[in-house]
PDB file of C-alpha atoms (C1' of nucleotides) in Angstrom:
ATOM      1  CA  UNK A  26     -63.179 -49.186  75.261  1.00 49.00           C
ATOM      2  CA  UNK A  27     -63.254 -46.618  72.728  1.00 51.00           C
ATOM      3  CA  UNK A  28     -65.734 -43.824  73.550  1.00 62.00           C
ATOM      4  CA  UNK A  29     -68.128 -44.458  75.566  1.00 87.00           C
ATOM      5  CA  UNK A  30     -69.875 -47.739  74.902  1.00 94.00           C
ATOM      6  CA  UNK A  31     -71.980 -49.929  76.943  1.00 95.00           C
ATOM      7  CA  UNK A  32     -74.471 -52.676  77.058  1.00 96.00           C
ATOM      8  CA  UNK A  33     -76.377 -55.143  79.107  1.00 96.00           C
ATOM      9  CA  UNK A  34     -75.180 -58.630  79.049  1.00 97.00           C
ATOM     10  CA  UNK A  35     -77.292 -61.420  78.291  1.00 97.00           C
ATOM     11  CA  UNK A  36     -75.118 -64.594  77.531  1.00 98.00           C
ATOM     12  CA  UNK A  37     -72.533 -66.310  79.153  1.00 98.00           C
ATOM     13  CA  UNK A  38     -70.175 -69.604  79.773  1.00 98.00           C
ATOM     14  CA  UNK A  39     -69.008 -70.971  82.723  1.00 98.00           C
ATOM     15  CA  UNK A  40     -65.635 -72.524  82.518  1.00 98.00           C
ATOM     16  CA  UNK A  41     -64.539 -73.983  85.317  1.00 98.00           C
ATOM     17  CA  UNK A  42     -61.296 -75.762  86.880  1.00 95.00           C
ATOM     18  CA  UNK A  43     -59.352 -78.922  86.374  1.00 95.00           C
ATOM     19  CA  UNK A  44     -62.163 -81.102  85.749  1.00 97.00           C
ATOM     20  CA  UNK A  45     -63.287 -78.583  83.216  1.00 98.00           C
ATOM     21  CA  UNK A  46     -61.469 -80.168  80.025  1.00 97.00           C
ATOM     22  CA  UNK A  47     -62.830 -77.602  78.035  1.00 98.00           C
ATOM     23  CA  UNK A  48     -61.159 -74.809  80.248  1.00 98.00           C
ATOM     24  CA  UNK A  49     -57.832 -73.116  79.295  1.00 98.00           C
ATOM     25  CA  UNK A  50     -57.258 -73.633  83.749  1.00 98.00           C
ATOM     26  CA  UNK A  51     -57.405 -77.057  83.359  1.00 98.00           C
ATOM     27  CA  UNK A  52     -54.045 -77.295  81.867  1.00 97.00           C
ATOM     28  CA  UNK A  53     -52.663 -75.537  84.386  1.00 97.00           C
ATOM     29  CA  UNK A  54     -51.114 -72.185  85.382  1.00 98.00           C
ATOM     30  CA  UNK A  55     -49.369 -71.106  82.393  1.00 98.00           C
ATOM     31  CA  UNK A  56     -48.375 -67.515  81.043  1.00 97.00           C
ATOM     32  CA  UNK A  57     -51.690 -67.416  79.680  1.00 98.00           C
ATOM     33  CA  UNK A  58     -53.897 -68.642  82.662  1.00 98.00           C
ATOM     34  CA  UNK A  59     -52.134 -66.673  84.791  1.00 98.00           C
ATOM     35  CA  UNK A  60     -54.669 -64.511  85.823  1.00 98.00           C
ATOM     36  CA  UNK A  61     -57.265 -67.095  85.979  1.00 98.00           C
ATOM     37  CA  UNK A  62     -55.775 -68.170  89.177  1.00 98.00           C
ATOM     38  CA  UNK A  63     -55.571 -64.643  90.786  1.00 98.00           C
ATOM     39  CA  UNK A  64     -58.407 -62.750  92.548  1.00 98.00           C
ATOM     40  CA  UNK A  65     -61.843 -62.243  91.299  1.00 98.00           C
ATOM     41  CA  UNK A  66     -63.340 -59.385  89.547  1.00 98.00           C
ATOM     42  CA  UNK A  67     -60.546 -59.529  86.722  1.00 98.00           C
ATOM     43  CA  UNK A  68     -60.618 -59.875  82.867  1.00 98.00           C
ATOM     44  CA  UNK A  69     -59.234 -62.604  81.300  1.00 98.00           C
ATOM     45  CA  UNK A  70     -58.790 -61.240  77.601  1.00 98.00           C
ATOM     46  CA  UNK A  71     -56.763 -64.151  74.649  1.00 98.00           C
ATOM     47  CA  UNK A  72     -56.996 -65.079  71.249  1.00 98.00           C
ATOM     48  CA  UNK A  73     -58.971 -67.110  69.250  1.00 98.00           C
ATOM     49  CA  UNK A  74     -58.501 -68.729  65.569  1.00 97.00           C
ATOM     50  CA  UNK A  75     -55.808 -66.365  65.194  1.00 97.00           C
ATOM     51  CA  UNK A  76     -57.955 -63.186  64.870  1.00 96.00           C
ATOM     52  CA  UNK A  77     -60.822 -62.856  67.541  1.00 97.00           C
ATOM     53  CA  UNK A  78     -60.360 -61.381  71.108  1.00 98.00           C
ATOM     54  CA  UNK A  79     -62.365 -63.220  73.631  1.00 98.00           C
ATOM     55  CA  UNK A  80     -63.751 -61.539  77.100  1.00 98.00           C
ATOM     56  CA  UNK A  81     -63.538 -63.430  80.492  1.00 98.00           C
ATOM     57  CA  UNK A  82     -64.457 -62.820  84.115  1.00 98.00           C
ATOM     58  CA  UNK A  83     -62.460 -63.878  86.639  1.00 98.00           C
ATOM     59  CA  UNK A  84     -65.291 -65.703  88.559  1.00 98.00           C
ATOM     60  CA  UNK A  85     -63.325 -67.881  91.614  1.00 98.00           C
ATOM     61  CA  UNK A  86     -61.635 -66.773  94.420  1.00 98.00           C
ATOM     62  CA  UNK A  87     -57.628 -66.487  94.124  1.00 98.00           C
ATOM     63  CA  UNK A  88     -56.241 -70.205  93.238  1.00 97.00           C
ATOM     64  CA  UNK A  89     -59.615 -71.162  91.850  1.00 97.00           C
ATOM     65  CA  UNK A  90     -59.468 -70.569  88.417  1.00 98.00           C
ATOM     66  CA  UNK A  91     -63.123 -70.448  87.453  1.00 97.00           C
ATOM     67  CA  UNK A  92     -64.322 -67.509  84.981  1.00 98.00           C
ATOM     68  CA  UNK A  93     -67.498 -66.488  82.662  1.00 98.00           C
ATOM     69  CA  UNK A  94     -66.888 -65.967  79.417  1.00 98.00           C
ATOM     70  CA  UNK A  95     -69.451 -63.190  78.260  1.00 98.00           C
ATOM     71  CA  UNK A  96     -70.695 -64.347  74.831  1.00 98.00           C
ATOM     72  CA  UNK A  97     -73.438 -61.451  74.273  1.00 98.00           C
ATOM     73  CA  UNK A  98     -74.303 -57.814  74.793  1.00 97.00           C
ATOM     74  CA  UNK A  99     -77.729 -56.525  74.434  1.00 96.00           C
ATOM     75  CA  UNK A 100     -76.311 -52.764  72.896  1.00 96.00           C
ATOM     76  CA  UNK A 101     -77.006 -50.183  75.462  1.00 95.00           C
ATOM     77  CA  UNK A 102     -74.937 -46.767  74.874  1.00 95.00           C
ATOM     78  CA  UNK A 103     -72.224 -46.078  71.832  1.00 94.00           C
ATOM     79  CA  UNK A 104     -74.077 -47.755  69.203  1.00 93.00           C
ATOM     80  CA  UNK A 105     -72.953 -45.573  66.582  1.00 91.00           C
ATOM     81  CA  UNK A 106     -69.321 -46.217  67.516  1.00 91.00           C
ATOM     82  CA  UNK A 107     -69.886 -49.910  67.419  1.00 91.00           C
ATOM     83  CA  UNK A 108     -71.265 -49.683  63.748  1.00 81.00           C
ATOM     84  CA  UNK A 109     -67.763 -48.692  62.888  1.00 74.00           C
ATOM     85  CA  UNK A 110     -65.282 -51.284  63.860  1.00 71.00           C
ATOM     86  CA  UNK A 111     -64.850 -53.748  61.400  1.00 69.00           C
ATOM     87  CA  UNK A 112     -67.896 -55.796  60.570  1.00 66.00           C
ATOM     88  CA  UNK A 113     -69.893 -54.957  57.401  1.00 65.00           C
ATOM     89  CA  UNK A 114     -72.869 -52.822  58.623  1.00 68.00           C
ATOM     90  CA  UNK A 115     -75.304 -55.144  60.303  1.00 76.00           C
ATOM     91  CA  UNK A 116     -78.389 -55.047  62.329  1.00 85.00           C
ATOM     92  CA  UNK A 117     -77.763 -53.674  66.227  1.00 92.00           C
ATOM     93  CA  UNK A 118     -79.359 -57.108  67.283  1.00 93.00           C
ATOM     94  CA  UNK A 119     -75.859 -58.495  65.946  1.00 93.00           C
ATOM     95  CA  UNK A 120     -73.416 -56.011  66.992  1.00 94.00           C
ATOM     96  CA  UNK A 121     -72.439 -58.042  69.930  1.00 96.00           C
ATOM     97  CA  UNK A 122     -74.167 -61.380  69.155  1.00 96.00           C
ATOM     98  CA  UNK A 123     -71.221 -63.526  69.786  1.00 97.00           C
ATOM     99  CA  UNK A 124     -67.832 -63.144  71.897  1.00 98.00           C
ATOM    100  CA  UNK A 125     -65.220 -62.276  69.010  1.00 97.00           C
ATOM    101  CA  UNK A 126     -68.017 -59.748  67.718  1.00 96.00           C
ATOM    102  CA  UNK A 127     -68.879 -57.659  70.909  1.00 97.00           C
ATOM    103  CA  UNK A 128     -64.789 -57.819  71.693  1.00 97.00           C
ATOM    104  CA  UNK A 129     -64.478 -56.297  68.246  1.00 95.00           C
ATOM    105  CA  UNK A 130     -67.910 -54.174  68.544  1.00 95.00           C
ATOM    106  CA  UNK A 131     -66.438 -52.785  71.812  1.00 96.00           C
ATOM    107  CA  UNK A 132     -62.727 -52.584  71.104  1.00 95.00           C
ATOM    108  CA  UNK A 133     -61.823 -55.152  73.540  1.00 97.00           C
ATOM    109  CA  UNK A 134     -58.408 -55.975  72.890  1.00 97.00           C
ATOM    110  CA  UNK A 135     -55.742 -58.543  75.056  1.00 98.00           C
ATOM    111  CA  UNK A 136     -54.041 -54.836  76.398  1.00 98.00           C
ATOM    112  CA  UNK A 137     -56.838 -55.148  78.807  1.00 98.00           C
ATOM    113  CA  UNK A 138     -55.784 -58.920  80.248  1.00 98.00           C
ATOM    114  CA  UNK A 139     -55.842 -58.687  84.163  1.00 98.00           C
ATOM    115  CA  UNK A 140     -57.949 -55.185  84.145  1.00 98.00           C
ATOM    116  CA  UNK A 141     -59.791 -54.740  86.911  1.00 98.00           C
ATOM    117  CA  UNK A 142     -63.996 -54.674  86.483  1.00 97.00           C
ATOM    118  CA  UNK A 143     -64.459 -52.324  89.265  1.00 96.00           C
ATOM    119  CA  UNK A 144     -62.952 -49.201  87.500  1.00 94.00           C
ATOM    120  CA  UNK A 145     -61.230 -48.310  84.513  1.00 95.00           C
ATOM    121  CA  UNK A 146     -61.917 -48.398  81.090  1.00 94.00           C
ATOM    122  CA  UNK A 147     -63.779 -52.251  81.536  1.00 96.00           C
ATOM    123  CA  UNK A 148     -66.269 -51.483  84.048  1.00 96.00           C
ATOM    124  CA  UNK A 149     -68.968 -54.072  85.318  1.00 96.00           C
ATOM    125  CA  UNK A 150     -72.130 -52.928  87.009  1.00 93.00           C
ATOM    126  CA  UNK A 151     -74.201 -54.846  88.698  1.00 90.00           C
ATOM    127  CA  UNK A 152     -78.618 -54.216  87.125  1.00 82.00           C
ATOM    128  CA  UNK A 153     -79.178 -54.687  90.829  1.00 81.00           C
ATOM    129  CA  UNK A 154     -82.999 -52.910  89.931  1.00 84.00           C
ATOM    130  CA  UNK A 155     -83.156 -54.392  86.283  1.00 82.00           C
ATOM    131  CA  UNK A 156     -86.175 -56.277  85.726  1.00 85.00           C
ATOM    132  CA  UNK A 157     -86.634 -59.660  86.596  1.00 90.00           C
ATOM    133  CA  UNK A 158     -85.956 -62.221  83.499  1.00 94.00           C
ATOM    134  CA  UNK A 159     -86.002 -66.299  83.069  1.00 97.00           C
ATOM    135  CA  UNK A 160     -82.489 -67.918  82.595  1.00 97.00           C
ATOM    136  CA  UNK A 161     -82.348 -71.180  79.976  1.00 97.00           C
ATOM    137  CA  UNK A 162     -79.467 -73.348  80.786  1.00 97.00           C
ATOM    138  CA  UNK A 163     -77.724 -75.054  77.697  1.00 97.00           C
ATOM    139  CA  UNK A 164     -74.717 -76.431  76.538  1.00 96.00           C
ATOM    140  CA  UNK A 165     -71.212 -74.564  75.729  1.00 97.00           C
ATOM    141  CA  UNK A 166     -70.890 -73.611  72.035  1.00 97.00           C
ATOM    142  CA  UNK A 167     -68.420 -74.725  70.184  1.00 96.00           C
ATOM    143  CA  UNK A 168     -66.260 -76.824  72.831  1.00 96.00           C
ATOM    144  CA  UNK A 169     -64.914 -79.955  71.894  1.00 95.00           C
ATOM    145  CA  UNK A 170     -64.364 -81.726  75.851  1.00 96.00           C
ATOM    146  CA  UNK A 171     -67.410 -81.616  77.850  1.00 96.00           C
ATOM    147  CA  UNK A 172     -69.342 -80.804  75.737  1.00 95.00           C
ATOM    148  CA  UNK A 173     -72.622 -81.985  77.252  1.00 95.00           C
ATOM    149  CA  UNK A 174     -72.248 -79.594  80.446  1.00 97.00           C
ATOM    150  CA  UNK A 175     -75.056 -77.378  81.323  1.00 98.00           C
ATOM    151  CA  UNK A 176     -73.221 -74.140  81.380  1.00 98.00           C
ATOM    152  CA  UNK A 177     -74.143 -71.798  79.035  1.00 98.00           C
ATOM    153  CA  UNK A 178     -76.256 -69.165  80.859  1.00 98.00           C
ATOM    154  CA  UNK A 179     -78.590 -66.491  78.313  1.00 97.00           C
ATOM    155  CA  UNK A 180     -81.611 -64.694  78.658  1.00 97.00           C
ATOM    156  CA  UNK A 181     -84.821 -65.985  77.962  1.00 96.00           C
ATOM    157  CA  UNK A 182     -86.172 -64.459  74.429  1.00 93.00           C
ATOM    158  CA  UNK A 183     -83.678 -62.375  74.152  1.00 95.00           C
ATOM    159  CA  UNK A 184     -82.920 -60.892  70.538  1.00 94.00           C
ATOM    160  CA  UNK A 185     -79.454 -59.717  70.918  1.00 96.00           C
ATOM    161  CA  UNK A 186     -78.483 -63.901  72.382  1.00 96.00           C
ATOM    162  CA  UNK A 187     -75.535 -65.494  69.845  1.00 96.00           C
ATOM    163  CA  UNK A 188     -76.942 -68.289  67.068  1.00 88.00           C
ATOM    164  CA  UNK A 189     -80.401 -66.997  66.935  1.00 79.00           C
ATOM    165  CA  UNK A 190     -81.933 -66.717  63.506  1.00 73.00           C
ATOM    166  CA  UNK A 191     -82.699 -63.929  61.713  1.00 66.00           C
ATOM    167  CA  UNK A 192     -86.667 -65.365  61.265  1.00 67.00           C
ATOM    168  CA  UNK A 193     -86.678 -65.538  64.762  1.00 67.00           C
ATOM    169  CA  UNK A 194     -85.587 -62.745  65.862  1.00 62.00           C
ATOM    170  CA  UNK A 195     -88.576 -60.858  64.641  1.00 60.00           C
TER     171      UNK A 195
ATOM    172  C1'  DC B  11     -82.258 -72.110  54.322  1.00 52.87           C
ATOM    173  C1'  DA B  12     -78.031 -75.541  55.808  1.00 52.87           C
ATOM    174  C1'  DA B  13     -73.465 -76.879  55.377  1.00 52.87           C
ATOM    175  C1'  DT B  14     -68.706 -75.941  54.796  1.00 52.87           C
ATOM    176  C1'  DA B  15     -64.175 -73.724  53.865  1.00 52.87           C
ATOM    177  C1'  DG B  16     -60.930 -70.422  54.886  1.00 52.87           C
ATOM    178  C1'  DA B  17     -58.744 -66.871  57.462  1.00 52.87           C
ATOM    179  C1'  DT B  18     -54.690 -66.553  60.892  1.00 52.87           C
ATOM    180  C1'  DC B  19     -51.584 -66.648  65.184  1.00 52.87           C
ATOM    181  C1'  DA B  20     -50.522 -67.015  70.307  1.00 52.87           C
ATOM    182  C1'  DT B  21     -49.933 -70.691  73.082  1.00 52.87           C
ATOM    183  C1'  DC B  22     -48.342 -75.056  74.510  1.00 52.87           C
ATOM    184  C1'  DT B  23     -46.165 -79.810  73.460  1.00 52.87           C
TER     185       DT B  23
ATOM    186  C1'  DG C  29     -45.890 -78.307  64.558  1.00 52.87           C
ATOM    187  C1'  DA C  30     -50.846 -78.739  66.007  1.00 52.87           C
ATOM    188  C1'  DT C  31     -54.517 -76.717  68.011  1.00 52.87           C
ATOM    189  C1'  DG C  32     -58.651 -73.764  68.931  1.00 52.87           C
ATOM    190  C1'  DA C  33     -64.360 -71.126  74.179  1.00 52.87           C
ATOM    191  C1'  DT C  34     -65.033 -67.842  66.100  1.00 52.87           C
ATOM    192  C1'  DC C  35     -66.935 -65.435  62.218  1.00 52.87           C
ATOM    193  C1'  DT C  36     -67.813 -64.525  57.448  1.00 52.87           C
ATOM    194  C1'  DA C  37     -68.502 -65.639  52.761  1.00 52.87           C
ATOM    195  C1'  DT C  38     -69.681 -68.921  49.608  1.00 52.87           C
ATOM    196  C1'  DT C  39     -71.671 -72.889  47.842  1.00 52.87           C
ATOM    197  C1'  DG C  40     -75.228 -76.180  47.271  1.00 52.87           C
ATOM    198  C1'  DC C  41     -80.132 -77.859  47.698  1.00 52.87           C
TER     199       DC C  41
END
DNA sequence: CAATAGATCATCT
DNA sequence: GATGATCTATTGC
């Protein structure tokens, strides 16, 4: 990432294997999924609508493609440097409110597909002494096949969660 | 507010 | 050639 930045996360997917019709794995092992069917502890990094990055974690062991998509960032170090990338200058709360806008916020860009989260420039640590928080259970955003599946993961009350209102974010 | 249109391209059929 | 795990700006009520 550029600098150093660094934040907490507090919303994710779960996308899963063949049955998973929303899952890029389910197709198959193709030049993209390629690394979905590898070892754990990888990032899974591809393009959206043409113009947004998105961030996975290689979540299964090798073979099993599972992974978590990480959807938001509660903004923890490198704020300022976030302000600049490309979005017009918005609250912090939205910085990395969303999967194509903490990519962007944190310059996370394909060149990192099949990075390693143990070291390197995309580094996951585990808040083994964070405090304690509740975990609501919802449906994916925006998929089109199973649609109904309980496995979107956030944070209970948390302000820096994707789709939550400006009025209620107090 | 809520709803919708448009941007834009790598990947797979 | 169609599609999509999104976001922003704009329009309409």
């Amino acid at each position: 990432m550029h600098g150093r930045c660094a934040g907490r996360i507090v919303e994710t997917e779960a996308y899963l294997g063949l049955e998973d019709l929303a899952a890029h794995a389910s197709r198959g092992l193709t030049g993209r999924t390629r690394v979905l069917f590898g070892p754990p502890g990888h990032a899974y990094v591809y393009l959206i609508y043409g113009m947004y990055e998105c961030l996975n974690l290689v979540a299964e062991p090798e073979g099993s493609p599972g992974c978590v998509l990480v959807r938001a960032l509660e903004p923890l170090a490198g704020i300022a440097l976030m302000r600049r990338r490309r979005p017009t200058a918005r609250r912090v709360e939205q910085l990395c409110s969303g999967p194509g806008r903490l990519t962007m916020a944190l310059g996370i860009t394909r060149k990192l597909y099949g990075a390693s989260v143990s070291h390197g420039a995309l580094t996951v640590r585990n808040w083994a002494d964070g405090p304690g928080f509740d975990v609501e259970v919802t449906a994916r955003v925006g998929v089109r096949h199973c649609a109904d599946w309980p496995l979107r993961f956030h944070m209970a009350g948390s302000r820096f969660v994707s789709g939550v209102s400006p009025a209620r974010r107090a």
